[in-house]
Amino acid sequence: MSDAIVTFEKVNKWYGNNFHVLRDIELTVARGERIVICGPSGSGKSTLIRCINALEEYQEGRIVVDGTELTDDVKAVEAVRRQVGMVFQQFNLFPHLTVIENLTLAPMWVGHLPKAEAEERAMRQLERVRIAEQARKYPLQLSGGQQQRVAIARALCLTPKIMLFDEPTSALDPEMIKEVLDVMIELAGQGMTMLCVTHEMGFAKAVADRVIFMDQGQIVEQNAPHEFFDNPKSDRTKDFLSKILGH
Amino acid sequence: MADLFQPIPARPAPVATEGLVPWVRRNLFGDWKSAVTTVLLLALALYLLPGLIDWGLFGAVFGAQADACQAARGSGACWGVVTEKWRVIIFGRYPYEEQWRPEIATLVMVAALVASCVRWFWRPWLVAMWVGVLVVFFVLMGGGVLGLTPIRTDLWGGLPLTVMLATLSIFLAFPLSVLVALGRRSNLPAIRTACVIYIELIRGVPLISVLFMASFMFPLFMPQGMTIDVLARVLVGITLFAAAYMAEIVRGGLQAIPKGQLEAAATLGLTYWQTQRKIVLPQALAMVVPSMMNNFISIFKDTSLVTIVSLYELTGALGLALNSDVNWRPFKIEAYLFITAIYFAFCFAMSRYSLWVEKQVSVSRTR
């Protein structure tokens, strides 16, 4: 497949000697594809996407991101991280820097942009996530939803080709989930390749090209959203869906 | 019928909770136990205070008259000992006629210290200013140029020595401690082990033995004919000692940084040193301001130990001034109160400044 941007080939990962957290993962992500990954906690879904930008290392198999194979080589890791943006469950904004400083830090120090240009780019991204008026505040002065939108803008400032979302709405108050999802839906509409670990099934139905269900370190089932939700094949998937959609 | 949501307007608290009277009522007379304690302590203060004021002020001898002091013994303080001996206490063994030099040198250094505490001075040229200040200090103290008589470093003493030792060892130990703390958390086993050994070795011995080694043992290992100034050796000793303790304080701060901060920095492509400099250290150091200042204060007072290697800083100079003088030796308490006041002024200033710094660095954490 020529337009594959991420491929996993028989990837295996262990924590320590005995905890086999990823088992024979085979996955190909097409350029511009939007994937939602769900599954019970401990199923390895966060670990899977954290492998894509080398926050986790793996012991067996091969991961290729945008033509670069991820190895121990620092250059390869750097090259991949330049293409991949990430949004975390706990936002991980830098609390001692203002919003705009959070956004300009990497473009200035990694991308070597002049300050004015980095700020201009940052303001554009803040407008994109509709939070430009908070640019001079500190992260902890913002609500959770606002902080997560700043985190998305920060990742976008490096113009990534792929965006990873690791449970982006799980730490948010119910009233704030929508503002973050709206930003993500908009992003999806603009053709960004996205891998998103989430339990927001509404989001999955609205934007995903494919839903992946994981359990015990394996990909149990993957399918287009309507097929996945209406016609799950494995019993494990049915059981999981009945639990999270049941109430 | 559905209830309509009716917001209740905010109103002031029914009893005052702020101000002097509520504070006194809450903290001093909260219940009968604290009320009794308050009254008892007040009574004790009223009972002791007049005697103390009488001793220190009305019955005290201020002139440098040893006879008058003898006569007033037991009923009044003899501040005359300070009037008589202050130059030896402040300047130690430094030659009497040249004492204007340490005086100016110390004033310049203290002024530079005060200036460095003010935000307005936090500019790149502050470093250049400090280089200038140190040059001025050592030229004035040491002499040998510009027609100043050379004065050997073992004659330096008193407050100038205390201030210089504390300032330099803090300035040198701080960056060293940051490097050692980072090294102790390094992924490279050799660096990590070296840092652990350094910290544990230094923490395992008292400062006095470090000073002894720097002063008496170190020269034995030097090649024939090569000597390093005793003051420099002692300064290095204090610096290495202080840095080991400060490194552990910094490490505490480093460990309090959530892993997510490092992951976010890695995701953004920051290098190790960029991450430390821009993300980790600003937060870690902000967290350890109180314990760091605690350590600075303790270093300032620990400089008094250099007396044992015959460098007579403030405390040592006091002994020097009084031990050999039979007339004034009985009035050590008053002289000690004098240097206590000097130490206290410095330490209290540091402690107040620390509170200000804490407030500055917590700006980003207040909502």
Coordinates of C-alpha atoms in Angstrom, one line a residue:
Chain A
M1 CA 0.0 0.0 0.0
S2 CA 1.8 3.1 -1.2
D3 CA -0.2 5.7 0.8
A4 CA 0.3 4.0 4.2
I5 CA 1.7 6.4 6.7
V6 CA 2.0 4.1 9.7
T7 CA 2.6 0.3 9.5
F8 CA 2.9 -2.1 12.4
E9 CA 4.4 -5.5 11.4
K10 CA 4.1 -8.3 14.0
V11 CA 4.9 -5.9 16.8
N12 CA 5.4 -7.4 20.3
K13 CA 6.1 -5.5 23.5
W14 CA 6.7 -6.6 27.0
Y15 CA 6.8 -4.6 30.2
G16 CA 9.6 -6.4 32.2
N17 CA 10.0 -10.1 31.4
N18 CA 6.5 -11.4 31.9
F19 CA 3.9 -8.8 31.0
H20 CA 3.2 -9.2 27.3
V21 CA 1.4 -6.0 26.6
L22 CA 1.3 -5.9 22.8
R23 CA 0.9 -9.2 20.9
D24 CA 1.5 -9.6 17.2
I25 CA 0.1 -6.3 16.3
E26 CA -0.5 -5.9 12.5
L27 CA -1.8 -2.5 11.5
T28 CA -1.7 -0.2 8.5
V29 CA -2.9 3.3 8.7
A30 CA -3.6 5.1 5.4
R31 CA -2.7 8.8 4.9
G32 CA -5.6 10.9 6.0
E33 CA -7.3 8.0 7.8
R34 CA -9.1 8.5 11.1
I35 CA -8.9 5.6 13.5
V36 CA -10.6 5.2 16.9
I37 CA -9.1 2.6 19.2
C38 CA -11.2 1.3 22.1
G39 CA -11.0 -1.5 24.6
P40 CA -11.0 -2.2 28.3
S41 CA -8.3 -0.6 30.5
G42 CA -5.0 -2.5 30.4
S43 CA -5.7 -3.8 26.8
G44 CA -2.7 -2.0 25.4
K45 CA -4.4 0.7 23.4
S46 CA -2.5 3.6 24.9
T47 CA 0.8 1.6 24.6
L48 CA 0.0 1.0 20.9
I49 CA -0.3 4.6 20.0
R50 CA 2.6 5.6 22.2
C51 CA 4.8 3.3 20.2
I52 CA 4.2 5.4 17.1
N53 CA 6.2 8.4 18.5
A54 CA 8.6 6.2 20.4
L55 CA 7.4 7.1 23.9
E56 CA 7.4 3.3 24.3
E57 CA 9.9 1.0 22.8
Y58 CA 9.0 -2.5 21.4
Q59 CA 11.0 -5.7 21.4
E60 CA 9.8 -7.5 18.3
G61 CA 8.6 -6.6 14.9
R62 CA 8.7 -3.4 12.9
I63 CA 7.1 0.0 13.0
V64 CA 7.4 2.4 10.0
V65 CA 6.2 5.9 10.3
D66 CA 6.0 8.0 7.2
G67 CA 8.8 6.1 5.6
T68 CA 11.1 6.0 8.6
E69 CA 11.6 2.8 10.5
L70 CA 11.5 3.3 14.3
T71 CA 14.7 1.9 15.8
D72 CA 16.9 2.8 18.7
D73 CA 18.6 5.4 16.4
V74 CA 18.1 8.9 17.9
K75 CA 17.9 10.4 14.4
A76 CA 15.0 8.1 13.4
V77 CA 13.2 9.0 16.6
E78 CA 13.7 12.7 16.0
A79 CA 12.5 12.4 12.4
V80 CA 9.4 10.6 13.4
R81 CA 8.6 12.9 16.3
R82 CA 8.7 15.8 13.9
Q83 CA 5.8 14.3 11.9
V84 CA 3.7 13.2 14.9
G85 CA 1.8 15.4 17.3
M86 CA 0.3 14.0 20.5
V87 CA -2.4 15.0 22.9
F88 CA -2.5 13.4 26.4
Q89 CA -5.2 12.6 28.8
Q90 CA -3.7 14.9 31.4
F91 CA -3.0 17.7 28.9
N92 CA 0.7 17.9 30.0
L93 CA 0.9 21.6 29.4
F94 CA 3.9 23.4 30.9
P95 CA 2.4 25.1 34.0
H96 CA 5.2 27.7 34.3
L97 CA 4.8 29.0 30.8
T98 CA 1.9 31.1 29.5
V99 CA -0.4 29.6 26.8
I100 CA 1.5 31.4 24.0
E101 CA 4.8 30.3 25.4
N102 CA 3.7 26.7 25.5
L103 CA 2.9 27.0 21.9
T104 CA 6.0 28.8 20.7
L105 CA 8.5 26.8 22.7
A106 CA 9.1 24.0 20.3
P107 CA 8.8 26.0 17.0
M108 CA 11.4 28.4 18.4
W109 CA 13.8 25.8 19.9
V110 CA 13.3 22.8 17.7
G111 CA 12.1 24.5 14.5
H112 CA 14.4 27.5 14.9
L113 CA 11.6 30.0 13.9
P114 CA 12.1 33.6 14.9
K115 CA 9.9 34.6 17.8
A116 CA 7.5 36.8 15.8
E117 CA 6.8 34.1 13.3
A118 CA 6.4 31.4 16.0
E119 CA 3.9 33.7 17.8
E120 CA 2.0 34.4 14.6
R121 CA 1.7 30.6 13.9
A122 CA 0.7 30.0 17.6
M123 CA -2.1 32.6 17.4
R124 CA -3.4 31.0 14.2
Q125 CA -3.6 27.6 15.9
L126 CA -5.2 29.2 19.0
E127 CA -7.8 30.7 16.7
R128 CA -8.3 27.3 15.1
V129 CA -9.2 25.8 18.6
R130 CA -11.2 29.0 19.4
I131 CA -9.2 30.1 22.4
A132 CA -7.0 33.0 21.1
E133 CA -8.2 35.4 23.8
Q134 CA -6.5 33.3 26.5
A135 CA -3.1 33.4 25.0
R136 CA -1.4 35.4 27.8
K137 CA -2.9 33.3 30.7
Y138 CA -1.2 30.4 32.5
P139 CA -2.6 26.9 31.8
L140 CA -3.9 26.5 35.4
Q141 CA -6.0 29.6 35.0
L142 CA -8.0 27.8 32.3
S143 CA -10.7 25.1 32.5
G144 CA -9.9 21.5 31.6
G145 CA -11.6 21.8 28.2
Q146 CA -9.7 25.0 27.4
Q147 CA -6.4 23.4 28.6
Q148 CA -7.0 20.4 26.3
R149 CA -7.7 22.7 23.4
V150 CA -4.4 24.5 24.1
A151 CA -2.7 21.1 24.1
I152 CA -4.1 20.3 20.7
A153 CA -3.0 23.7 19.4
R154 CA 0.5 23.1 20.8
A155 CA 0.8 19.9 18.9
L156 CA -0.5 21.5 15.7
C157 CA 2.1 24.3 15.9
L158 CA 4.7 21.8 14.6
T159 CA 2.5 21.0 11.6
P160 CA 2.4 17.3 12.2
K161 CA 1.2 14.8 9.6
I162 CA -0.2 12.5 12.2
M163 CA -2.0 13.3 15.4
L164 CA -2.3 10.9 18.3
F165 CA -4.9 11.4 21.0
D166 CA -4.6 9.4 24.2
E167 CA -8.0 9.5 25.9
P168 CA -8.2 13.3 25.3
T169 CA -11.6 13.7 27.1
S170 CA -11.3 11.2 29.9
A171 CA -10.0 13.8 32.5
L172 CA -12.7 16.4 31.6
D173 CA -15.9 17.4 33.2
P174 CA -18.9 16.2 31.2
E175 CA -19.8 19.8 30.2
M176 CA -16.3 20.3 28.6
I177 CA -16.1 17.1 26.6
K178 CA -18.0 18.6 23.7
E179 CA -15.8 21.6 23.1
V180 CA -12.8 19.3 22.8
L181 CA -14.6 16.8 20.5
D182 CA -15.8 19.7 18.3
V183 CA -12.2 20.7 17.7
M184 CA -11.2 17.2 17.0
I185 CA -14.1 16.7 14.6
E186 CA -13.1 19.9 12.8
L187 CA -9.5 18.6 12.6
A188 CA -10.7 15.3 11.2
G189 CA -12.7 17.2 8.5
Q190 CA -9.5 18.9 7.4
G191 CA -7.8 15.6 6.3
M192 CA -5.5 15.1 9.3
T193 CA -4.4 11.5 9.9
M194 CA -5.7 10.7 13.4
L195 CA -5.3 7.8 15.8
C196 CA -7.5 8.3 18.8
V197 CA -7.9 6.2 21.9
T198 CA -11.3 7.1 23.3
H199 CA -14.5 5.8 24.6
E200 CA -16.5 8.5 23.0
M201 CA -18.5 6.3 20.7
G202 CA -20.4 9.2 19.3
F203 CA -17.2 10.7 18.1
A204 CA -16.2 7.3 16.6
K205 CA -19.5 7.1 14.7
A206 CA -19.2 10.7 13.5
V207 CA -15.6 10.8 12.2
A208 CA -13.8 7.5 12.3
D209 CA -13.0 5.6 9.1
R210 CA -12.2 2.6 11.2
V211 CA -12.8 1.4 14.8
I212 CA -10.3 -0.9 16.4
F213 CA -11.2 -3.0 19.4
M214 CA -8.3 -4.3 21.6
D215 CA -8.2 -6.7 24.4
Q216 CA -5.3 -8.3 26.3
G217 CA -2.7 -6.8 23.9
Q218 CA -4.3 -7.9 20.7
I219 CA -6.4 -6.3 18.0
V220 CA -9.6 -8.3 18.4
E221 CA -11.7 -6.7 15.7
Q222 CA -11.6 -3.8 13.3
N223 CA -14.2 -2.5 11.0
A224 CA -15.9 0.6 9.7
P225 CA -17.9 2.2 12.5
H226 CA -21.4 1.3 11.4
E227 CA -20.4 -2.3 10.9
F228 CA -18.5 -2.3 14.1
F229 CA -21.4 -1.0 16.2
D230 CA -24.3 -2.7 14.4
N231 CA -22.7 -6.0 13.6
P232 CA -19.8 -6.9 15.9
K233 CA -18.3 -10.2 15.1
S234 CA -16.6 -11.5 18.2
D235 CA -18.3 -12.2 21.5
R236 CA -15.7 -10.2 23.3
T237 CA -16.6 -7.1 21.3
K238 CA -20.3 -7.6 21.8
D239 CA -19.8 -7.9 25.5
F240 CA -17.6 -4.7 25.6
L241 CA -20.1 -2.7 23.5
S242 CA -23.1 -3.9 25.6
K243 CA -21.3 -2.5 28.7
I244 CA -20.3 0.9 27.3
L245 CA -23.4 1.5 25.3
G246 CA -25.8 -0.2 27.7
H247 CA -26.5 2.6 30.0
Chain B
M1 CA -45.2 22.3 38.6
A2 CA -41.5 22.4 37.9
D3 CA -39.4 24.5 40.2
L4 CA -37.6 27.3 38.5
F5 CA -33.9 27.7 39.3
Q6 CA -33.6 30.9 41.4
P7 CA -30.0 32.0 41.9
I8 CA -29.4 33.3 45.5
P9 CA -27.6 36.6 45.5
A10 CA -24.2 36.6 47.3
R11 CA -24.2 38.5 50.7
P12 CA -21.4 39.4 53.1
A13 CA -20.6 37.0 56.0
P14 CA -22.7 37.8 59.2
V15 CA -19.6 38.1 61.5
A16 CA -16.4 39.8 60.6
T17 CA -13.7 37.1 59.8
E18 CA -10.9 39.4 58.8
G19 CA -9.1 42.1 60.8
L20 CA -7.3 42.4 64.1
V21 CA -10.2 41.8 66.6
P22 CA -11.4 38.5 64.9
W23 CA -7.8 37.4 64.6
V24 CA -7.1 38.0 68.3
R25 CA -10.4 36.3 69.3
R26 CA -9.7 33.3 67.1
N27 CA -6.0 32.8 67.7
L28 CA -5.4 34.1 71.3
F29 CA -8.7 33.5 73.1
G30 CA -10.1 30.7 71.0
D31 CA -11.0 28.5 74.0
W32 CA -10.2 28.6 77.7
K33 CA -6.9 26.8 77.3
S34 CA -5.5 29.2 74.8
A35 CA -6.9 32.2 76.8
V36 CA -5.1 30.9 79.9
T37 CA -1.9 30.4 77.9
T38 CA -2.1 33.9 76.4
V39 CA -2.6 35.5 79.8
L40 CA 0.3 33.5 81.4
L41 CA 2.7 34.4 78.6
L42 CA 1.7 38.0 78.8
A43 CA 2.3 38.1 82.5
L44 CA 5.7 36.4 82.1
A45 CA 6.7 38.9 79.4
L46 CA 5.6 41.8 81.7
Y47 CA 7.6 40.3 84.6
L48 CA 10.8 39.7 82.6
L49 CA 10.8 42.7 80.3
P50 CA 11.6 45.5 82.8
G51 CA 14.7 43.6 84.1
L52 CA 15.9 43.0 80.6
I53 CA 15.5 46.6 79.5
D54 CA 17.3 47.7 82.7
W55 CA 20.2 45.3 82.0
G56 CA 20.5 46.1 78.3
L57 CA 19.8 49.8 78.4
F58 CA 19.6 51.8 81.6
G59 CA 22.2 49.9 83.7
A60 CA 24.5 49.3 80.7
V61 CA 27.9 50.8 80.1
F62 CA 28.4 52.0 76.6
G63 CA 31.8 53.5 76.8
A64 CA 35.0 51.5 76.5
Q65 CA 35.7 51.6 80.2
A66 CA 36.7 48.2 81.6
D67 CA 36.5 49.5 85.3
A68 CA 32.9 50.8 84.9
C69 CA 32.0 47.5 83.2
Q70 CA 33.4 45.5 86.2
A71 CA 31.4 47.7 88.5
A72 CA 28.2 47.1 86.6
R73 CA 28.7 43.4 86.4
G74 CA 25.5 41.5 87.2
S75 CA 23.3 44.6 87.0
G76 CA 24.0 46.0 83.6
A77 CA 25.3 45.0 80.2
C78 CA 28.8 46.0 79.1
W79 CA 28.4 47.2 75.6
G80 CA 31.8 48.9 76.0
V81 CA 33.4 45.6 74.9
V82 CA 31.9 46.3 71.4
T83 CA 33.0 49.9 71.5
E84 CA 36.5 48.8 72.3
K85 CA 36.9 45.6 70.2
W86 CA 34.5 46.1 67.2
R87 CA 37.3 46.6 64.7
V88 CA 39.0 43.3 65.6
I89 CA 35.6 41.5 65.7
I90 CA 34.6 42.9 62.3
F91 CA 38.0 42.7 60.5
G92 CA 39.9 40.0 62.4
R93 CA 43.7 40.0 62.0
Y94 CA 43.7 42.4 59.0
P95 CA 46.3 45.1 59.7
Y96 CA 44.7 48.0 61.5
E97 CA 45.8 50.9 59.2
E98 CA 44.6 49.0 56.1
Q99 CA 41.1 48.2 57.4
W100 CA 39.4 50.7 55.1
R101 CA 40.1 48.2 52.4
P102 CA 38.0 45.3 53.7
E103 CA 35.4 47.8 54.7
I104 CA 34.9 49.1 51.1
A105 CA 35.3 45.6 49.7
T106 CA 32.6 44.2 52.0
L107 CA 30.3 47.1 51.3
V108 CA 30.7 46.6 47.5
M109 CA 30.0 43.0 47.8
V110 CA 26.9 43.4 50.0
A111 CA 25.6 46.1 47.7
A112 CA 26.1 43.7 44.8
L113 CA 24.2 41.0 46.7
V114 CA 21.3 43.3 47.4
A115 CA 21.2 44.5 43.8
S116 CA 21.2 40.9 42.6
C117 CA 18.0 40.3 44.6
V118 CA 16.1 43.0 42.7
R119 CA 14.3 42.0 39.6
W120 CA 15.4 45.1 37.7
F121 CA 19.0 44.0 37.8
W122 CA 18.3 40.6 36.3
R123 CA 19.9 41.5 33.0
P124 CA 22.8 39.9 31.1
W125 CA 25.3 42.5 32.4
L126 CA 24.7 41.3 36.0
V127 CA 27.3 38.6 35.3
A128 CA 29.8 41.3 34.1
M129 CA 29.0 43.3 37.2
W130 CA 29.8 40.4 39.5
V131 CA 33.1 39.8 37.7
G132 CA 33.9 43.4 38.4
V133 CA 32.8 43.1 42.0
L134 CA 35.0 40.1 42.6
V135 CA 38.0 41.8 41.0
V136 CA 37.5 44.9 43.2
F137 CA 37.0 42.7 46.3
F138 CA 40.2 40.6 45.8
V139 CA 42.3 43.5 44.7
L140 CA 41.3 45.6 47.7
M141 CA 41.7 42.6 50.1
G142 CA 44.9 41.2 48.7
G143 CA 46.6 44.3 47.5
G144 CA 50.0 44.0 45.7
V145 CA 48.8 46.2 42.8
L146 CA 47.9 49.9 42.5
G147 CA 50.2 50.7 45.4
L148 CA 48.2 48.7 47.9
T149 CA 50.3 46.8 50.4
P150 CA 50.0 43.0 49.8
I151 CA 48.1 41.3 52.6
R152 CA 48.4 37.5 53.0
T153 CA 45.1 35.7 52.8
D154 CA 45.6 34.1 56.2
L155 CA 45.3 37.6 57.7
W156 CA 41.9 38.2 56.1
G157 CA 39.2 37.8 58.7
G158 CA 36.0 38.9 60.3
L159 CA 32.9 39.8 58.4
P160 CA 34.5 40.3 55.0
L161 CA 35.7 36.7 55.1
T162 CA 32.3 35.4 56.3
V163 CA 30.5 37.3 53.5
M164 CA 33.0 36.3 50.8
L165 CA 33.1 32.6 51.8
A166 CA 29.4 32.3 51.9
T167 CA 28.7 34.3 48.7
L168 CA 31.3 32.5 46.6
S169 CA 30.6 29.0 47.9
I170 CA 26.8 29.5 47.3
F171 CA 27.4 30.9 43.8
L172 CA 29.8 28.0 42.9
A173 CA 27.9 25.2 44.7
F174 CA 24.5 26.0 43.1
P175 CA 25.3 25.3 39.5
L176 CA 27.5 22.3 40.6
S177 CA 24.6 20.9 42.6
V178 CA 22.2 21.2 39.6
L179 CA 24.6 19.2 37.4
V180 CA 25.2 16.6 40.1
A181 CA 21.4 16.2 40.7
L182 CA 20.9 15.8 36.9
G183 CA 23.8 13.4 36.9
R184 CA 22.3 11.3 39.6
R185 CA 19.2 10.8 37.5
S186 CA 21.2 10.2 34.3
N187 CA 20.7 7.2 32.1
L188 CA 24.5 6.7 31.9
P189 CA 25.6 4.4 34.7
A190 CA 29.1 5.9 34.9
I191 CA 27.8 9.4 35.5
R192 CA 25.2 8.2 37.8
T193 CA 27.6 6.2 39.9
A194 CA 30.1 9.1 40.1
C195 CA 27.4 11.4 41.3
V196 CA 26.1 9.0 43.9
I197 CA 29.6 8.3 45.2
Y198 CA 30.4 12.1 45.5
I199 CA 27.1 12.9 47.3
E200 CA 27.4 9.9 49.7
L201 CA 31.0 10.5 50.5
I202 CA 30.6 14.2 51.3
R203 CA 27.4 13.6 53.2
G204 CA 29.1 10.9 55.2
V205 CA 31.6 13.3 56.8
P206 CA 31.3 16.5 58.9
L207 CA 32.3 19.8 57.4
I208 CA 35.0 20.1 59.9
S209 CA 36.8 17.1 58.5
V210 CA 36.4 18.4 55.0
L211 CA 38.1 21.6 56.1
F212 CA 40.8 19.8 57.9
M213 CA 41.6 17.8 54.8
A214 CA 41.5 20.9 52.6
S215 CA 43.8 22.7 54.9
F216 CA 46.2 20.2 56.3
M217 CA 46.1 16.9 54.4
F218 CA 45.7 18.2 50.8
P219 CA 49.1 20.0 50.8
L220 CA 50.8 16.7 51.7
F221 CA 49.7 15.2 48.4
M222 CA 50.9 18.2 46.3
P223 CA 54.1 18.0 44.3
Q224 CA 57.2 19.6 46.0
G225 CA 57.2 23.4 45.8
M226 CA 53.6 23.7 44.6
T227 CA 51.2 25.3 47.0
I228 CA 47.6 26.4 46.6
D229 CA 46.4 29.2 48.8
V230 CA 44.7 28.0 52.0
L231 CA 41.8 30.3 51.5
A232 CA 41.2 28.8 48.0
R233 CA 41.4 25.3 49.4
V234 CA 38.9 26.0 52.1
L235 CA 36.6 27.7 49.6
V236 CA 36.7 24.6 47.4
G237 CA 36.1 22.5 50.5
I238 CA 33.0 24.4 51.5
T239 CA 31.7 24.5 47.9
L240 CA 32.0 20.8 47.4
F241 CA 30.4 20.2 50.8
A242 CA 27.5 22.5 50.1
A243 CA 26.9 21.3 46.6
A244 CA 26.4 17.7 47.8
Y245 CA 23.5 18.7 50.1
M246 CA 22.1 21.1 47.5
A247 CA 22.2 18.4 44.9
E248 CA 19.9 16.3 47.0
I249 CA 17.5 19.2 47.4
V250 CA 17.5 19.8 43.6
R251 CA 16.9 16.0 43.1
G252 CA 13.8 16.3 45.3
G253 CA 12.5 19.0 43.0
L254 CA 13.4 17.0 39.9
Q255 CA 11.5 14.0 41.2
A256 CA 8.4 16.0 41.8
I257 CA 8.1 16.8 38.1
P258 CA 5.4 14.6 36.6
K259 CA 6.5 12.2 33.9
G260 CA 3.9 13.7 31.6
Q261 CA 6.0 16.9 31.4
L262 CA 9.0 14.9 30.0
E263 CA 6.7 13.0 27.6
A264 CA 5.2 16.2 26.3
A265 CA 8.7 17.7 25.8
A266 CA 9.9 14.6 24.1
T267 CA 6.8 14.6 21.8
L268 CA 7.6 18.2 20.8
G269 CA 11.1 17.1 19.9
L270 CA 13.0 19.0 22.6
T271 CA 16.5 17.6 23.3
Y272 CA 17.6 16.5 26.7
W273 CA 19.3 19.8 27.6
Q274 CA 16.4 21.9 26.1
T275 CA 14.0 19.8 28.2
Q276 CA 16.0 20.3 31.4
R277 CA 16.6 24.0 30.8
K278 CA 13.2 25.1 29.6
I279 CA 10.8 22.6 31.3
V280 CA 12.2 20.7 34.2
L281 CA 14.6 23.0 36.0
P282 CA 12.3 26.1 36.1
Q283 CA 9.6 24.0 37.8
A284 CA 11.9 21.9 39.9
L285 CA 13.9 24.9 41.3
A286 CA 10.7 26.9 41.9
M287 CA 9.5 24.0 44.1
V288 CA 12.7 23.8 46.2
V289 CA 13.1 27.6 47.0
P290 CA 12.3 27.2 50.7
S291 CA 14.7 24.3 51.3
M292 CA 17.3 25.8 49.1
M293 CA 17.3 29.1 51.0
N294 CA 17.4 27.0 54.2
N295 CA 20.6 25.6 52.9
F296 CA 22.0 28.9 51.9
I297 CA 21.4 30.2 55.4
S298 CA 23.1 27.2 56.9
I299 CA 26.1 27.7 54.6
F300 CA 26.4 31.3 55.8
K301 CA 26.6 30.2 59.4
D302 CA 28.7 27.1 58.6
T303 CA 31.5 29.4 57.4
S304 CA 32.2 30.0 61.1
L305 CA 33.9 26.6 61.2
V306 CA 36.8 27.8 59.1
T307 CA 38.2 29.2 62.4
I308 CA 39.5 25.7 63.2
V309 CA 41.9 26.0 60.3
S310 CA 43.1 29.4 61.5
L311 CA 41.0 31.6 59.3
Y312 CA 39.4 34.1 61.7
E313 CA 36.0 34.9 60.2
L314 CA 33.4 36.7 62.3
T315 CA 33.0 34.2 65.1
G316 CA 36.7 33.3 65.1
A317 CA 37.7 37.0 65.2
L318 CA 35.5 37.4 68.3
G319 CA 37.5 34.8 70.1
L320 CA 40.7 36.4 68.8
A321 CA 39.6 39.8 70.2
L322 CA 38.6 38.6 73.7
N323 CA 40.5 35.4 74.6
S324 CA 43.8 37.2 75.0
D325 CA 42.5 40.2 76.8
V326 CA 41.9 39.6 80.5
N327 CA 40.2 43.0 81.0
W328 CA 37.5 42.3 78.5
R329 CA 37.2 38.5 78.5
P330 CA 34.4 38.5 81.1
F331 CA 32.1 40.3 78.8
K332 CA 31.9 37.7 76.1
I333 CA 28.1 37.5 76.3
E334 CA 27.7 41.1 75.2
A335 CA 30.2 40.6 72.3
Y336 CA 28.4 37.4 71.3
L337 CA 25.1 39.3 71.3
F338 CA 26.7 41.8 69.0
I339 CA 27.7 39.2 66.4
T340 CA 24.4 37.4 66.9
A341 CA 22.8 40.6 65.7
I342 CA 25.0 40.6 62.6
Y343 CA 24.3 37.0 61.8
F344 CA 20.6 37.5 62.4
A345 CA 20.4 40.5 60.1
F346 CA 21.9 38.5 57.2
C347 CA 19.9 35.3 57.8
F348 CA 16.6 37.2 58.4
A349 CA 17.2 39.1 55.2
M350 CA 17.8 35.9 53.3
S351 CA 14.7 34.3 54.8
R352 CA 12.5 37.3 53.9
Y353 CA 13.9 37.3 50.4
S354 CA 13.1 33.6 50.1
L355 CA 9.4 34.4 50.8
W356 CA 9.4 37.0 48.1
V357 CA 11.0 34.6 45.6
E358 CA 8.4 31.9 46.5
K359 CA 5.7 34.4 45.7
Q360 CA 7.3 35.3 42.4
V361 CA 7.7 31.8 41.2
S362 CA 4.2 30.7 42.2
V363 CA 2.6 33.2 39.9
S364 CA 1.8 30.6 37.3
R365 CA 0.3 28.3 39.9
T366 CA -2.3 30.7 41.2
R367 CA -5.6 30.7 39.6

